[in-house]
Amino acid sequence: MAAGSEVGRKWQKRSQTCRSRRVKCDGRRPKCSPCQRIARDCHWIEEAGTIAAPRASAYQSSPLASAATHHGTDYTSAEHPEYALQDPQVAKLFRHYIGTLAAWYDLNDSKRHFKDIVPVRARYNPLLLSAILAFSAANQHRTLGEDAYLEIAEFYHYDSVRRLISLTKNIDSIPLGETLAAICLLRSYEIIAQNVSSQSHLQGCYSLLASRQIHLTADLLSAGYWNYLREDITVALIEQRGLMITLSDQNAPPEPTEDADFANYITFLLGKIINRCLSVDSSALNPLEWEAMKADLDEFKSSLPPSFDTIQTPGLGRQSSFPSIWTLRSWHVSTIHYYHTAMGILWLAQPATEPLKALQRIDDMECLRRRLEYHATEICALAISSDSAPVWVNAFGPIAFCCGWIQDSQKRMEMAKELGKWGKLTGWPVSSISDALCPSEMVH
């Protein structure tokens, strides 16, 4: 119970923001100052687990049309999912998730938990349905540019936070698989509706995971865990920092048996390398430690089945300055991306075996530059050859971290354009990544 209360306090603290999500709520009653200034209904958090929830009708025929006419319109509640799905707009958002967005989460999952299991569970789980609707509406807002979707997204996001806080009153009774899946969806909502640095549900999820032992098998909880870790890796690579989750050999995945298992295994290895090498307070690697980590990556690479071998087909797609290489499965791309990212980090962290003279250091720096550019080129080439949104969403982290190592200006400009294209298609905020590669005035 103590752990649940602590998680609840953390979620509550991070949820005390104005519904607009642009400024913090000052807690004034009956209206906070920001809401009072613009004559908006104010919904503040009174205490842990208790939120003055937005009014929600049991059912409306067209919430999108209503939202377009005036602010503060009631939306269909997710409290009774089966009834909510009778609302055409709720059903459309639900189907948009199933048909388009679920694949983002099933990138490395041959059993497709987020496409086949999550929608079934959402028909009986209000939190999961509300999280799906929030994420789906936010994605529609970003990709279609219709403001009405943003209001719908904010409503269901707010509803999800309220339900999360309520669940933490009794953490022992939380359905972990459904809850972790919902948190992964809400993390994506935060990224596309706000910004990459928004961390509230990633932190709340960390608190939830820290208080529970997860046995990695082939269930929804495990699928949620791997998605949570991938999201954490993406943000850590973009911000060049350690993960929020602590990884140890005790929660290492079992030895890969199926093709897709290798993707989760390299996810774990990359997470450990990020924590060891990119954390602000981490010490430099000693030679023995570096050799051990390098050996783990070499062993992993040599253990990959032939199905992971890239296929080279010059002239297959449009003309590109990158090599034309592709793979058979989406998890083959993510696996190779993570491998090259991990190798790049290790080369950066390689300790010097002995003091170097000036000319030796020049040679050493040139060797490092070639290695880093090779790994970055492989990452970019595989991404450009892919026409998969899930692959690109997962690639944003490796690209952000590694793409700066590419020296050729034509390649950098091409990559910036591709990032912009896939940012628009997925709703992901990629401008900071593409701008770092190539100033915006040079891209257009």
Short mmCIF file of C-alpha atoms in Angstrom, two decimals:
data_model
loop_
_atom_site.label_atom_id
_atom_site.label_comp_id
_atom_site.label_asym_id
_atom_site.label_seq_id
_atom_site.Cartn_x
_atom_site.Cartn_y
_atom_site.Cartn_z
CA MET A 1 0.00 0.00 0.00
CA ALA A 2 2.88 2.36 0.76
CA ALA A 3 4.33 1.77 -2.69
CA GLY A 4 0.94 2.49 -4.23
CA SER A 5 0.57 5.72 -2.29
CA GLU A 6 4.03 6.85 -3.37
CA VAL A 7 3.25 6.14 -7.04
CA GLY A 8 -0.04 7.99 -6.63
CA ARG A 9 1.68 11.03 -5.19
CA LYS A 10 4.17 11.08 -8.05
CA TRP A 11 1.44 10.86 -10.71
CA GLN A 12 -0.61 13.45 -8.89
CA LYS A 13 2.32 15.87 -8.71
CA ARG A 14 3.04 15.54 -12.41
CA SER A 15 -0.63 15.91 -13.31
CA GLN A 16 -1.16 19.25 -11.56
CA THR A 17 -1.17 21.27 -14.71
CA CYS A 18 -3.79 23.35 -16.40
CA ARG A 19 -5.93 21.31 -18.74
CA SER A 20 -4.40 23.23 -21.65
CA ARG A 21 -1.07 21.53 -20.63
CA ARG A 22 0.72 24.80 -21.35
CA VAL A 23 1.03 26.24 -17.85
CA LYS A 24 1.05 24.86 -14.34
CA CYS A 25 -2.13 25.09 -12.30
CA ASP A 26 -1.79 27.36 -9.26
CA GLY A 27 -4.51 25.45 -7.39
CA ARG A 28 -6.81 28.43 -6.83
CA ARG A 29 -10.47 27.53 -6.35
CA PRO A 30 -12.98 27.39 -7.87
CA LYS A 31 -10.87 28.40 -10.86
CA CYS A 32 -7.12 28.54 -11.28
CA SER A 33 -5.73 31.84 -12.54
CA PRO A 34 -4.91 30.68 -16.13
CA CYS A 35 -8.43 29.28 -16.62
CA GLN A 36 -10.03 32.34 -15.06
CA ARG A 37 -8.16 34.69 -17.40
CA ILE A 38 -9.55 33.01 -20.52
CA ALA A 39 -12.95 31.99 -19.08
CA ARG A 40 -12.33 28.25 -19.40
CA ASP A 41 -13.78 25.52 -17.21
CA CYS A 42 -11.18 24.62 -14.58
CA HIS A 43 -10.58 21.00 -13.53
CA TRP A 44 -8.05 20.88 -10.72
CA ILE A 45 -6.77 18.01 -8.62
CA GLU A 46 -8.01 18.23 -5.05
CA GLU A 47 -6.06 15.34 -3.54
CA ALA A 48 -4.31 12.15 -4.56
CA GLY A 49 -6.76 9.95 -6.39
CA THR A 50 -9.46 12.66 -6.62
CA ILE A 51 -9.82 14.82 -9.69
CA ALA A 52 -12.65 17.12 -10.62
CA ALA A 53 -13.17 15.31 -13.89
CA PRO A 54 -14.38 17.01 -17.04
CA ARG A 55 -18.06 16.56 -17.63
CA ALA A 56 -18.71 13.66 -19.95
CA SER A 57 -21.97 12.61 -21.50
CA ALA A 58 -22.84 8.93 -21.63
CA TYR A 59 -23.05 9.13 -25.41
CA GLN A 60 -22.95 11.69 -28.19
CA SER A 61 -23.46 11.06 -31.85
CA SER A 62 -20.57 13.24 -33.08
CA PRO A 63 -18.14 14.64 -30.53
CA LEU A 64 -15.80 15.87 -33.26
CA ALA A 65 -18.53 18.03 -34.78
CA SER A 66 -19.52 19.33 -31.35
CA ALA A 67 -15.93 20.12 -30.40
CA ALA A 68 -15.55 22.17 -33.52
CA THR A 69 -18.39 24.50 -32.52
CA HIS A 70 -17.42 25.53 -29.00
CA HIS A 71 -14.92 24.82 -26.25
CA GLY A 72 -15.72 22.61 -23.29
CA THR A 73 -18.09 20.28 -25.13
CA ASP A 74 -18.92 17.05 -23.37
CA TYR A 75 -17.38 13.90 -24.81
CA THR A 76 -18.39 10.28 -24.56
CA SER A 77 -17.11 8.72 -21.36
CA ALA A 78 -14.87 5.64 -21.50
CA GLU A 79 -16.35 4.35 -18.24
CA HIS A 80 -18.40 1.76 -20.12
CA PRO A 81 -16.26 0.87 -23.14
CA GLU A 82 -18.83 -1.25 -24.96
CA TYR A 83 -21.33 1.60 -24.81
CA ALA A 84 -18.71 4.21 -25.70
CA LEU A 85 -17.84 2.32 -28.86
CA GLN A 86 -21.37 2.95 -30.10
CA ASP A 87 -20.27 6.56 -30.61
CA PRO A 88 -19.14 6.79 -34.27
CA GLN A 89 -16.24 9.14 -33.48
CA VAL A 90 -14.98 6.95 -30.63
CA ALA A 91 -15.21 3.96 -32.95
CA LYS A 92 -13.29 5.81 -35.68
CA LEU A 93 -10.48 6.72 -33.30
CA PHE A 94 -10.42 3.16 -31.97
CA ARG A 95 -10.20 1.77 -35.51
CA HIS A 96 -7.49 4.30 -36.41
CA TYR A 97 -5.41 2.92 -33.54
CA ILE A 98 -5.98 -0.69 -34.66
CA GLY A 99 -5.33 -0.05 -38.33
CA THR A 100 -2.46 2.44 -38.12
CA LEU A 101 -0.92 2.98 -34.70
CA ALA A 102 -0.87 -0.45 -33.07
CA ALA A 103 1.85 -1.56 -35.47
CA TRP A 104 4.23 0.94 -33.84
CA TYR A 105 4.15 -1.23 -30.71
CA ASP A 106 4.21 -4.58 -32.47
CA LEU A 107 7.46 -3.72 -34.27
CA ASN A 108 9.34 -6.56 -32.56
CA ASP A 109 6.33 -8.67 -31.60
CA SER A 110 5.36 -11.48 -33.95
CA LYS A 111 2.34 -12.18 -31.72
CA ARG A 112 1.01 -8.61 -32.24
CA HIS A 113 -0.16 -8.00 -28.69
CA PHE A 114 -0.92 -4.31 -29.24
CA LYS A 115 -2.97 -4.94 -32.38
CA ASP A 116 -4.75 -8.16 -31.44
CA ILE A 117 -4.84 -8.25 -27.62
CA VAL A 118 -4.94 -4.60 -26.51
CA PRO A 119 -8.15 -3.74 -28.44
CA VAL A 120 -9.92 -6.77 -26.95
CA ARG A 121 -8.86 -5.80 -23.42
CA ALA A 122 -9.85 -2.17 -24.09
CA ARG A 123 -13.47 -3.27 -24.58
CA TYR A 124 -13.55 -4.06 -20.87
CA ASN A 125 -10.88 -1.71 -19.48
CA PRO A 126 -11.79 2.02 -19.37
CA LEU A 127 -8.19 3.14 -18.76
CA LEU A 128 -6.91 1.27 -21.80
CA LEU A 129 -9.72 2.58 -24.01
CA SER A 130 -9.21 6.13 -22.79
CA ALA A 131 -5.45 5.91 -23.48
CA ILE A 132 -6.09 4.58 -26.98
CA LEU A 133 -8.49 7.42 -27.73
CA ALA A 134 -6.10 10.06 -26.36
CA PHE A 135 -3.19 8.79 -28.46
CA SER A 136 -5.28 8.24 -31.58
CA ALA A 137 -6.87 11.70 -31.42
CA ALA A 138 -3.47 13.35 -30.80
CA ASN A 139 -2.06 11.54 -33.83
CA GLN A 140 -4.98 12.70 -35.97
CA HIS A 141 -4.45 16.24 -34.74
CA ARG A 142 -0.76 16.18 -35.66
CA THR A 143 -1.18 14.48 -39.05
CA LEU A 144 -4.42 16.17 -40.20
CA GLY A 145 -3.94 19.52 -38.47
CA GLU A 146 -7.52 19.67 -37.14
CA ASP A 147 -7.74 21.40 -33.76
CA ALA A 148 -10.95 19.60 -32.81
CA TYR A 149 -8.92 16.41 -32.41
CA LEU A 150 -6.63 18.13 -29.92
CA GLU A 151 -9.54 18.88 -27.59
CA ILE A 152 -10.68 15.27 -27.81
CA ALA A 153 -7.13 14.08 -27.11
CA GLU A 154 -6.82 16.37 -24.09
CA PHE A 155 -10.12 15.14 -22.69
CA TYR A 156 -9.18 11.46 -22.87
CA HIS A 157 -5.63 12.12 -21.68
CA TYR A 158 -7.03 13.88 -18.64
CA ASP A 159 -9.45 11.01 -18.09
CA SER A 160 -6.57 8.51 -18.32
CA VAL A 161 -4.51 10.38 -15.71
CA ARG A 162 -7.50 10.41 -13.37
CA ARG A 163 -7.90 6.66 -13.76
CA LEU A 164 -4.17 6.04 -13.25
CA ILE A 165 -4.20 7.94 -9.97
CA SER A 166 -7.28 6.05 -8.85
CA LEU A 167 -5.61 2.71 -9.62
CA THR A 168 -2.60 3.50 -7.45
CA LYS A 169 -4.77 3.54 -4.33
CA ASN A 170 -4.47 -0.23 -4.36
CA ILE A 171 -1.44 -1.12 -6.43
CA ASP A 172 -1.68 -4.83 -5.60
CA SER A 173 -4.93 -5.10 -7.56
CA ILE A 174 -3.70 -3.26 -10.67
CA PRO A 175 -4.01 -5.26 -13.91
CA LEU A 176 -0.34 -4.74 -14.78
CA GLY A 177 -0.47 -5.79 -18.42
CA GLU A 178 -3.32 -3.46 -19.34
CA THR A 179 -1.96 -0.63 -17.19
CA LEU A 180 1.54 -0.81 -18.64
CA ALA A 181 0.10 -0.94 -22.17
CA ALA A 182 -1.95 2.19 -21.39
CA ILE A 183 1.13 3.98 -20.04
CA CYS A 184 3.04 3.19 -23.25
CA LEU A 185 0.20 4.71 -25.27
CA LEU A 186 0.10 7.78 -23.04
CA ARG A 187 3.85 8.19 -23.43
CA SER A 188 3.32 8.39 -27.18
CA TYR A 189 0.54 10.89 -26.60
CA GLU A 190 2.93 13.08 -24.61
CA ILE A 191 5.55 12.94 -27.35
CA ILE A 192 3.30 13.91 -30.24
CA ALA A 193 0.93 16.24 -28.38
CA GLN A 194 3.54 18.04 -26.29
CA ASN A 195 7.25 17.32 -26.72
CA VAL A 196 9.83 14.58 -26.50
CA SER A 197 11.09 15.78 -23.13
CA SER A 198 7.70 15.36 -21.44
CA GLN A 199 8.28 12.54 -18.98
CA SER A 200 5.29 12.30 -16.64
CA HIS A 201 4.02 8.87 -17.59
CA LEU A 202 7.45 7.48 -18.28
CA GLN A 203 8.32 8.40 -14.69
CA GLY A 204 5.03 7.06 -13.38
CA CYS A 205 5.66 3.84 -15.24
CA TYR A 206 9.12 3.60 -13.74
CA SER A 207 7.60 3.82 -10.25
CA LEU A 208 5.14 1.10 -11.17
CA LEU A 209 7.83 -1.18 -12.58
CA ALA A 210 10.20 -0.59 -9.67
CA SER A 211 7.62 -1.97 -7.24
CA ARG A 212 6.86 -5.10 -9.27
CA GLN A 213 8.83 -8.10 -10.54
CA ILE A 214 8.20 -8.69 -14.24
CA HIS A 215 8.79 -12.15 -15.63
CA LEU A 216 9.54 -11.71 -19.30
CA THR A 217 7.45 -14.22 -21.21
CA ALA A 218 5.14 -13.93 -24.21
CA ASP A 219 2.28 -12.03 -22.58
CA LEU A 220 0.88 -8.49 -22.71
CA LEU A 221 2.89 -7.39 -19.68
CA SER A 222 6.15 -8.39 -21.36
CA ALA A 223 5.09 -6.73 -24.62
CA GLY A 224 4.38 -3.55 -22.65
CA TYR A 225 7.73 -3.78 -20.88
CA TRP A 226 9.69 -3.99 -24.13
CA ASN A 227 7.73 -1.08 -25.58
CA TYR A 228 8.34 0.94 -22.42
CA LEU A 229 12.07 0.23 -22.66
CA ARG A 230 12.18 1.15 -26.36
CA GLU A 231 10.41 4.44 -25.66
CA ASP A 232 12.88 5.12 -22.87
CA ILE A 233 15.78 4.35 -25.22
CA THR A 234 14.38 6.66 -27.91
CA VAL A 235 14.16 9.64 -25.56
CA ALA A 236 17.54 8.87 -23.97
CA LEU A 237 19.25 8.82 -27.37
CA ILE A 238 17.59 12.05 -28.47
CA GLU A 239 18.56 13.79 -25.23
CA GLN A 240 21.92 11.99 -24.94
CA ARG A 241 21.45 10.77 -21.37
CA GLY A 242 20.91 7.57 -19.40
CA LEU A 243 17.63 5.68 -19.17
CA MET A 244 15.07 6.21 -16.46
CA ILE A 245 14.89 2.49 -15.84
CA THR A 246 17.70 0.54 -14.19
CA LEU A 247 18.69 -2.63 -16.01
CA SER A 248 20.55 -5.54 -14.49
CA ASP A 249 21.38 -9.08 -15.54
CA GLN A 250 18.62 -10.30 -13.21
CA ASN A 251 15.95 -8.99 -15.58
CA ALA A 252 17.81 -9.94 -18.76
CA PRO A 253 15.68 -11.66 -21.40
CA PRO A 254 16.15 -15.38 -21.97
CA GLU A 255 18.38 -16.56 -24.77
CA PRO A 256 16.65 -15.91 -28.11
CA THR A 257 14.76 -18.86 -29.54
CA GLU A 258 12.51 -17.26 -32.14
CA ASP A 259 13.50 -14.77 -34.81
CA ALA A 260 11.88 -11.76 -33.11
CA ASP A 261 13.53 -12.55 -29.75
CA PHE A 262 16.83 -11.16 -31.02
CA ALA A 263 15.27 -7.70 -31.27
CA ASN A 264 14.42 -7.72 -27.56
CA TYR A 265 17.84 -9.05 -26.64
CA ILE A 266 19.70 -6.22 -28.39
CA THR A 267 17.23 -3.76 -26.84
CA PHE A 268 18.39 -4.96 -23.43
CA LEU A 269 22.09 -4.79 -24.41
CA LEU A 270 21.70 -1.27 -25.82
CA GLY A 271 19.85 -0.14 -22.70
CA LYS A 272 22.69 -1.37 -20.48
CA ILE A 273 25.29 0.37 -22.66
CA ILE A 274 23.33 3.63 -22.60
CA ASN A 275 23.07 3.53 -18.82
CA ARG A 276 26.73 2.73 -18.39
CA CYS A 277 28.14 5.17 -20.94
CA LEU A 278 25.69 8.08 -21.25
CA SER A 279 24.56 8.67 -17.68
CA VAL A 280 25.80 12.00 -16.38
CA ASP A 281 27.37 10.53 -13.25
CA SER A 282 28.88 7.44 -14.89
CA SER A 283 32.62 6.98 -14.74
CA ALA A 284 34.82 6.22 -17.74
CA LEU A 285 35.04 2.58 -18.77
CA ASN A 286 38.19 0.71 -17.89
CA PRO A 287 39.74 -1.48 -20.62
CA LEU A 288 38.49 -4.78 -19.15
CA GLU A 289 34.93 -3.51 -18.82
CA TRP A 290 34.97 -2.13 -22.34
CA GLU A 291 36.30 -5.40 -23.75
CA ALA A 292 33.55 -7.34 -21.96
CA MET A 293 30.81 -5.11 -23.39
CA LYS A 294 32.34 -5.27 -26.85
CA ALA A 295 32.50 -9.06 -26.58
CA ASP A 296 28.78 -9.20 -25.71
CA LEU A 297 27.95 -7.22 -28.83
CA ASP A 298 30.27 -9.30 -31.02
CA GLU A 299 28.74 -12.50 -29.68
CA PHE A 300 25.25 -11.18 -30.30
CA LYS A 301 26.11 -10.17 -33.87
CA SER A 302 27.58 -13.57 -34.66
CA SER A 303 24.53 -15.33 -33.21
CA LEU A 304 22.04 -13.63 -35.54
CA PRO A 305 20.30 -16.05 -37.90
CA PRO A 306 20.81 -15.62 -41.66
CA SER A 307 17.33 -14.09 -41.84
CA PHE A 308 18.84 -10.89 -40.41
CA ASP A 309 21.31 -10.50 -43.27
CA THR A 310 20.64 -7.32 -45.22
CA ILE A 311 19.75 -7.54 -48.90
CA GLN A 312 21.55 -5.23 -51.29
CA THR A 313 19.52 -4.20 -54.33
CA PRO A 314 21.06 -1.22 -56.18
CA GLY A 315 18.42 0.89 -57.91
CA LEU A 316 15.51 -0.73 -56.06
CA GLY A 317 14.00 2.53 -54.81
CA ARG A 318 14.36 6.15 -55.75
CA GLN A 319 17.83 7.55 -56.31
CA SER A 320 19.65 7.97 -53.01
CA SER A 321 23.12 8.86 -51.84
CA PHE A 322 22.87 5.99 -49.34
CA PRO A 323 23.38 2.30 -50.15
CA SER A 324 20.18 0.48 -51.11
CA ILE A 325 19.90 -2.18 -48.37
CA TRP A 326 16.77 -3.69 -46.85
CA THR A 327 15.57 -6.58 -44.70
CA LEU A 328 12.70 -9.05 -44.60
CA ARG A 329 11.08 -8.04 -41.30
CA SER A 330 10.57 -4.85 -39.34
CA TRP A 331 12.33 -6.30 -36.31
CA HIS A 332 15.37 -7.05 -38.47
CA VAL A 333 15.71 -3.30 -39.09
CA SER A 334 15.24 -2.35 -35.44
CA THR A 335 17.72 -5.03 -34.36
CA ILE A 336 20.41 -3.83 -36.75
CA HIS A 337 19.70 -0.20 -35.85
CA TYR A 338 20.18 -0.91 -32.17
CA TYR A 339 23.33 -2.93 -32.82
CA HIS A 340 24.96 -0.10 -34.79
CA THR A 341 23.88 2.45 -32.17
CA ALA A 342 25.37 0.35 -29.38
CA MET A 343 28.62 -0.04 -31.34
CA GLY A 344 28.80 3.71 -31.93
CA ILE A 345 28.42 4.42 -28.23
CA LEU A 346 31.09 1.85 -27.37
CA TRP A 347 33.57 3.33 -29.84
CA LEU A 348 33.01 6.72 -28.23
CA ALA A 349 33.56 5.20 -24.79
CA GLN A 350 36.66 3.21 -25.72
CA PRO A 351 39.44 3.93 -23.22
CA ALA A 352 42.92 4.74 -24.44
CA THR A 353 45.29 1.87 -23.73
CA GLU A 354 48.28 4.18 -23.37
CA PRO A 355 49.17 7.87 -23.72
CA LEU A 356 49.16 9.02 -27.35
CA LYS A 357 51.46 11.41 -29.15
CA ALA A 358 49.94 14.13 -31.33
CA LEU A 359 50.27 12.22 -34.63
CA GLN A 360 48.95 9.06 -33.02
CA ARG A 361 45.94 10.97 -31.73
CA ILE A 362 45.25 12.33 -35.22
CA ASP A 363 45.24 8.78 -36.59
CA ASP A 364 43.12 7.64 -33.68
CA MET A 365 40.55 10.40 -34.24
CA GLU A 366 40.35 9.67 -37.96
CA CYS A 367 39.81 5.97 -37.25
CA LEU A 368 37.02 6.84 -34.80
CA ARG A 369 35.41 9.18 -37.34
CA ARG A 370 35.34 6.44 -40.00
CA ARG A 371 33.84 3.93 -37.58
CA LEU A 372 31.13 6.30 -36.41
CA GLU A 373 30.25 7.33 -39.94
CA TYR A 374 29.99 3.69 -41.00
CA HIS A 375 27.48 2.88 -38.24
CA ALA A 376 25.49 6.05 -38.95
CA THR A 377 25.38 5.29 -42.68
CA GLU A 378 24.06 1.77 -42.05
CA ILE A 379 21.34 3.15 -39.79
CA CYS A 380 20.26 5.79 -42.30
CA ALA A 381 20.42 3.47 -45.32
CA LEU A 382 18.12 0.91 -43.68
CA ALA A 383 15.68 3.61 -42.61
CA ILE A 384 15.51 5.24 -46.04
CA SER A 385 14.98 1.87 -47.71
CA SER A 386 12.06 1.17 -45.39
CA ASP A 387 8.54 2.35 -46.10
CA SER A 388 7.33 1.42 -42.63
CA ALA A 389 6.07 3.98 -40.11
CA PRO A 390 6.82 1.65 -37.14
CA VAL A 391 10.40 1.27 -38.34
CA TRP A 392 10.81 5.03 -38.65
CA VAL A 393 9.26 5.80 -35.27
CA ASN A 394 11.72 3.42 -33.63
CA ALA A 395 14.57 4.79 -35.75
CA PHE A 396 14.18 8.40 -34.61
CA GLY A 397 16.34 7.73 -31.53
CA PRO A 398 19.26 6.03 -33.32
CA ILE A 399 19.12 8.62 -36.11
CA ALA A 400 19.15 11.51 -33.65
CA PHE A 401 22.16 10.11 -31.81
CA CYS A 402 24.21 8.84 -34.77
CA CYS A 403 23.30 10.96 -37.79
CA GLY A 404 25.58 13.82 -36.82
CA TRP A 405 28.53 11.55 -37.57
CA ILE A 406 27.78 11.70 -41.30
CA GLN A 407 30.16 14.13 -43.01
CA ASP A 408 28.70 14.27 -46.51
CA SER A 409 26.38 17.31 -46.82
CA GLN A 410 24.24 15.69 -49.52
CA LYS A 411 23.54 12.70 -47.28
CA ARG A 412 22.74 14.96 -44.35
CA MET A 413 20.30 16.99 -46.44
CA GLU A 414 18.63 13.84 -47.77
CA MET A 415 18.25 12.49 -44.28
CA ALA A 416 16.79 15.75 -43.01
CA LYS A 417 14.17 15.68 -45.77
CA GLU A 418 13.25 12.08 -45.01
CA LEU A 419 12.93 12.90 -41.31
CA GLY A 420 10.61 15.77 -42.16
CA LYS A 421 8.48 13.53 -44.35
CA TRP A 422 8.11 10.80 -41.74
CA GLY A 423 7.57 13.34 -39.00
CA LYS A 424 4.50 14.60 -40.89
CA LEU A 425 3.27 11.09 -41.63
CA THR A 426 3.55 9.91 -38.02
CA GLY A 427 2.96 13.15 -36.14
CA TRP A 428 6.32 12.84 -34.41
CA PRO A 429 8.14 16.11 -33.54
CA VAL A 430 11.37 15.61 -35.48
CA SER A 431 12.28 19.20 -36.32
CA SER A 432 15.04 19.34 -33.71
CA ILE A 433 16.63 16.21 -35.19
CA SER A 434 16.45 17.37 -38.81
CA ASP A 435 17.59 20.89 -37.91
CA ALA A 436 20.65 19.46 -36.19
CA LEU A 437 21.48 17.62 -39.41
CA CYS A 438 20.80 20.45 -41.76
CA PRO A 439 19.49 23.98 -41.22
CA SER A 440 15.84 24.22 -42.25
CA GLU A 441 16.53 26.85 -44.92
CA MET A 442 18.80 24.35 -46.67
CA VAL A 443 16.24 21.54 -46.59
CA HIS A 444 13.45 23.37 -48.45
#
